[in-house]
PDB file of C-alpha atoms in Angstrom:
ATOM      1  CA  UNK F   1      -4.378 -22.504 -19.840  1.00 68.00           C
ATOM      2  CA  UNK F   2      -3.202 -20.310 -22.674  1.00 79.00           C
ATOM      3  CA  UNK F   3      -6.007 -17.637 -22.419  1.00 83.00           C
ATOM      4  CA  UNK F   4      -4.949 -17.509 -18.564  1.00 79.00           C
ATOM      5  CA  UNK F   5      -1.366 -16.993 -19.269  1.00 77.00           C
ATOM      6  CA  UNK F   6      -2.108 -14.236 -21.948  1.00 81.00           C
ATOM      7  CA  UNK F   7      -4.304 -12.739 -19.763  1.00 78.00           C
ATOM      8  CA  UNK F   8      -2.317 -12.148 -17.162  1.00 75.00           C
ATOM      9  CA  UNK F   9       0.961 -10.847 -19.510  1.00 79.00           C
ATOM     10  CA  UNK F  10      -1.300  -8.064 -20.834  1.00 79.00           C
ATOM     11  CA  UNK F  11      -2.760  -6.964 -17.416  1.00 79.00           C
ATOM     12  CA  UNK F  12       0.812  -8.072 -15.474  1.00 85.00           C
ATOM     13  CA  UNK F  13      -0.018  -4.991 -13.429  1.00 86.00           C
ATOM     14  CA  UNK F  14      -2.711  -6.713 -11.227  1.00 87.00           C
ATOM     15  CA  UNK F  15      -0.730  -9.423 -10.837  1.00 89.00           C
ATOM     16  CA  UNK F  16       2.011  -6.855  -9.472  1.00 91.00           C
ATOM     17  CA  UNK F  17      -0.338  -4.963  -7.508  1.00 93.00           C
ATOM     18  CA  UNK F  18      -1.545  -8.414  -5.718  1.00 93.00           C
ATOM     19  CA  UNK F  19       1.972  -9.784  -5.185  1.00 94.00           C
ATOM     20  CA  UNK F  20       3.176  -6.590  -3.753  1.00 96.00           C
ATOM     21  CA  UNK F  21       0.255  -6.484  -1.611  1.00 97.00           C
ATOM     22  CA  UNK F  22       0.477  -9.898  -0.542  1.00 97.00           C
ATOM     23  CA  UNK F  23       4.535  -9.426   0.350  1.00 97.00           C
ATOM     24  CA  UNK F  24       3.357  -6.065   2.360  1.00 96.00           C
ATOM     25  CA  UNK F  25       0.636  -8.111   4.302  1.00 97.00           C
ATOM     26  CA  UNK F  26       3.020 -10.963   5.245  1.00 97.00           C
ATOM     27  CA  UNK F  27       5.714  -8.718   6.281  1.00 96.00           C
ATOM     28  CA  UNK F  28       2.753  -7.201   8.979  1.00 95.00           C
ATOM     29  CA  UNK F  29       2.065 -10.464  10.052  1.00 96.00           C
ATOM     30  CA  UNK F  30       5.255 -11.821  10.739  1.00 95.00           C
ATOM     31  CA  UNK F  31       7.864  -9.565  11.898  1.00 95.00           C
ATOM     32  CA  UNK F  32       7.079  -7.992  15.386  1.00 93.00           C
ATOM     33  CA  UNK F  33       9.456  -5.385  14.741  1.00 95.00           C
ATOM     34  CA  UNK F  34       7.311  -1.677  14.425  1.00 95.00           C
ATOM     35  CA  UNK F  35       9.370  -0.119  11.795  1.00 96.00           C
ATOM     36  CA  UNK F  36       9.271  -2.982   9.577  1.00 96.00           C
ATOM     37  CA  UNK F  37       5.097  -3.430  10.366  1.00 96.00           C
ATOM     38  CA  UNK F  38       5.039   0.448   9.253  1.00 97.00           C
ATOM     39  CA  UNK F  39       7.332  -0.817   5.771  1.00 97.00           C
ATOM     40  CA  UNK F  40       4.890  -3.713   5.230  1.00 96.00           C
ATOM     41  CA  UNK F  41       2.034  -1.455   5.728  1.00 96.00           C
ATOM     42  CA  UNK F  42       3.733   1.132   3.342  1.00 96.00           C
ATOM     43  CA  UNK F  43       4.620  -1.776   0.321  1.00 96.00           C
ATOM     44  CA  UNK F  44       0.363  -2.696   0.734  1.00 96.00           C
ATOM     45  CA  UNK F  45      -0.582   1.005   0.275  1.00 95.00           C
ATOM     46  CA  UNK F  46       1.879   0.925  -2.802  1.00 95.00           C
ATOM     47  CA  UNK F  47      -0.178  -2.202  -3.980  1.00 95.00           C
ATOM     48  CA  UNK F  48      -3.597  -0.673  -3.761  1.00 94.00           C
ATOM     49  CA  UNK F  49      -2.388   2.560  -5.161  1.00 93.00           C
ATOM     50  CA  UNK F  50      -1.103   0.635  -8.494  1.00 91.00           C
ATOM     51  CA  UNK F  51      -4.624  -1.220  -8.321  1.00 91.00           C
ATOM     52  CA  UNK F  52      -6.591   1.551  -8.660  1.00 89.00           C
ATOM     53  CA  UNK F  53      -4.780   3.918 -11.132  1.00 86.00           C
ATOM     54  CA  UNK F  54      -3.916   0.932 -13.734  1.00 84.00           C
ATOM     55  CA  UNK F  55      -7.834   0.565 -13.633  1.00 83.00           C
ATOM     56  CA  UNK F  56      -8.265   4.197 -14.715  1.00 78.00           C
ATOM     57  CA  UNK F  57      -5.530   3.569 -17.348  1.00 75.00           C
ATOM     58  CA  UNK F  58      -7.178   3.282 -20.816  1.00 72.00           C
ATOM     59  CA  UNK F  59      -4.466   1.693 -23.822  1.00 76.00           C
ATOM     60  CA  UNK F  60      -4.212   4.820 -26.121  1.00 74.00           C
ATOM     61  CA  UNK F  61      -5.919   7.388 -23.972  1.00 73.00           C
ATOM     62  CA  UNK F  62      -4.792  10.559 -23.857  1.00 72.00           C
ATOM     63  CA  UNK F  63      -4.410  13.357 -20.398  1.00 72.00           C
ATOM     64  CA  UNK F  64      -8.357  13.972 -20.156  1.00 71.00           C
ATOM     65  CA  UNK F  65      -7.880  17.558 -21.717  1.00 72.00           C
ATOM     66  CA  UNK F  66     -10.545  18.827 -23.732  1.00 69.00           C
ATOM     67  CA  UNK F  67     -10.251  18.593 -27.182  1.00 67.00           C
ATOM     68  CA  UNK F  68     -12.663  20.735 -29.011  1.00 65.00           C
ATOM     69  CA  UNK F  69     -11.584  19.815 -32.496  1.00 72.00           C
ATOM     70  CA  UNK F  70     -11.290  15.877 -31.915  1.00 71.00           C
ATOM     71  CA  UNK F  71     -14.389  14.025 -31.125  1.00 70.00           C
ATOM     72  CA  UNK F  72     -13.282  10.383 -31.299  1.00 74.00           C
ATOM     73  CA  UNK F  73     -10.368  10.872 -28.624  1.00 73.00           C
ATOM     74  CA  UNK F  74      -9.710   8.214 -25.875  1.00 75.00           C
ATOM     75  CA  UNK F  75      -9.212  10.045 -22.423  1.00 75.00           C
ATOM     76  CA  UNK F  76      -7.945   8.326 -19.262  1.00 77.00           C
ATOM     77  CA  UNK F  77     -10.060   8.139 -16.270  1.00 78.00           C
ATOM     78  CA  UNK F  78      -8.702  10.926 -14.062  1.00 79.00           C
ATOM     79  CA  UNK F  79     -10.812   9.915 -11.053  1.00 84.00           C
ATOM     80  CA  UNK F  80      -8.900   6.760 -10.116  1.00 84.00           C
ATOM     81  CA  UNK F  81      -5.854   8.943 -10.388  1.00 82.00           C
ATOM     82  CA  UNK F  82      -7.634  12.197  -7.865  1.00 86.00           C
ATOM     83  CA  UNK F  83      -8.536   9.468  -5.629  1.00 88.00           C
ATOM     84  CA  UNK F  84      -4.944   8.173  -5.249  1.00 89.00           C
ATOM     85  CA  UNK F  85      -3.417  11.433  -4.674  1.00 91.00           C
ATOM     86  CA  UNK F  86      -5.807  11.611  -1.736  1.00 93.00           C
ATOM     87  CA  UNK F  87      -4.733   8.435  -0.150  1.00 93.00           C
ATOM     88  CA  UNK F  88      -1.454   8.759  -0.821  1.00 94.00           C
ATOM     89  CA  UNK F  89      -1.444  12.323   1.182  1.00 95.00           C
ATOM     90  CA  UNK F  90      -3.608  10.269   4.120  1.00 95.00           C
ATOM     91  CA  UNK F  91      -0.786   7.120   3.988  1.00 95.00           C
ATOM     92  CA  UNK F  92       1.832   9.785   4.305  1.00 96.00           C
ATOM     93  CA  UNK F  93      -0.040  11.414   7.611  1.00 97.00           C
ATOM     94  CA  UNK F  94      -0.520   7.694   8.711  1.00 96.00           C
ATOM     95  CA  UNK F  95       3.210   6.568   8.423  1.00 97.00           C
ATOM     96  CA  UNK F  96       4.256   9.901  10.189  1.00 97.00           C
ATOM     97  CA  UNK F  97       1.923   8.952  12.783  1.00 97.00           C
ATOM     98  CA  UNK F  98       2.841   5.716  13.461  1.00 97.00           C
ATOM     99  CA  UNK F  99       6.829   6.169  13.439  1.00 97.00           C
ATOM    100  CA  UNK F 100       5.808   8.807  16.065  1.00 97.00           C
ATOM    101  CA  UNK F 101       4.208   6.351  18.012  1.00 96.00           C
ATOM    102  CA  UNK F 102       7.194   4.143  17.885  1.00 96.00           C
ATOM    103  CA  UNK F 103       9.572   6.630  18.870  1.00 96.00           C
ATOM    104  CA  UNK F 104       7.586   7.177  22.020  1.00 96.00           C
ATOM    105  CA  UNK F 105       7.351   3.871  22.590  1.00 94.00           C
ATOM    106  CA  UNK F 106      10.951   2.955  22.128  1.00 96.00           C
ATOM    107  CA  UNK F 107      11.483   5.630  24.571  1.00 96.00           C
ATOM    108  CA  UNK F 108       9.318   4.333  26.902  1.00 93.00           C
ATOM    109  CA  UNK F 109      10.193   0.426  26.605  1.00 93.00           C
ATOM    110  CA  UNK F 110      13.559   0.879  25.099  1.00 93.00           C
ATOM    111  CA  UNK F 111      12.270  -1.340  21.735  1.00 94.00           C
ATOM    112  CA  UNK F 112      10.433  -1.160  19.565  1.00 94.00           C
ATOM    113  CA  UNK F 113       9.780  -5.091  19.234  1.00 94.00           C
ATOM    114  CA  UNK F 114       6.195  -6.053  20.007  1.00 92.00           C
ATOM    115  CA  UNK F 115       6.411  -9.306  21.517  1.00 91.00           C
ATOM    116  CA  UNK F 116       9.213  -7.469  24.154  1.00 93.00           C
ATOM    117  CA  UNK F 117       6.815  -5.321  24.811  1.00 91.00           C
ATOM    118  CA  UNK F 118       3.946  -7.498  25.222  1.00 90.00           C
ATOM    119  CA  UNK F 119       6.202  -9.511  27.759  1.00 91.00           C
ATOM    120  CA  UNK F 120       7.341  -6.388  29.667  1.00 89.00           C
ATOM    121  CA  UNK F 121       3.335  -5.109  29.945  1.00 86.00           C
ATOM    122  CA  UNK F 122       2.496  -8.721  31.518  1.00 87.00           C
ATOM    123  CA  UNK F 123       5.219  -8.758  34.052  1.00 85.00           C
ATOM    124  CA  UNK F 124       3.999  -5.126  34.913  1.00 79.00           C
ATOM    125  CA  UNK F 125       0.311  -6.249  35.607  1.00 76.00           C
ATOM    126  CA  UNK F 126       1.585  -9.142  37.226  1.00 67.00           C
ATOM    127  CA  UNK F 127      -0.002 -11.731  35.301  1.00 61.00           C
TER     128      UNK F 127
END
């Protein structure tokens, strides 16, 4: 149980990567409010976005600048770290895109709460 316990204080961020991700994922699944499914989404993209750099992260590396005069230099993986910039760029586009949605949709319905809308669609069709 020890061992567990250390192993988890010296690599504390995957633990925080997995409990933010897990708070993000319940906040999706159970608030029916849009803007705070678009938060939720937002804290989970946080998550995997601390998940992957801290795995690129290398204790005592250095900015992976070439060094011609030291050969036995640690450098930190800067692929995790291209990778994120990427996604975060694409979760930036995606939240845009969905808090456009929900303004159309508030104006359209008047709310942005799902299950109001999924009760105003069913009296609509009739069913």
């Amino acid at each position: 149980m020890g061992k567990v316990f250390m192993k988890l204080i010296n690599h504390y961020y995957y633990l925080t990567a997995i409990i933010l991700f897990l708070i993000g994922f319940y906040t999706m699944l159970t608030h029916s409010n849009l803007i705070k499914k678009i938060i939720g989404m937002n804290i989970m993209d946080t998550a995997v976005f601390l998940l992957f750099i801290s795995l690129g992260y290398v204790e005592g590396g250095r900015a992976p600048l070439h060094d011609l005069t030291n050969k036995s230099v640690l450098y930190v993986n800067p692929l995790p770290t291209a990778l994120m910039l990427t996604g975060i760029v694409v979760a930036v586009s995606i939240t845009a895109f969905a808090l456009s949605l929900s303004v159309k949709l508030y104006n359209y319905y008047g709310t942005i709460d799902m299950d109001e809308i999924t009760k105003m669609r069913r009296n609509f069709n009739g069913n």
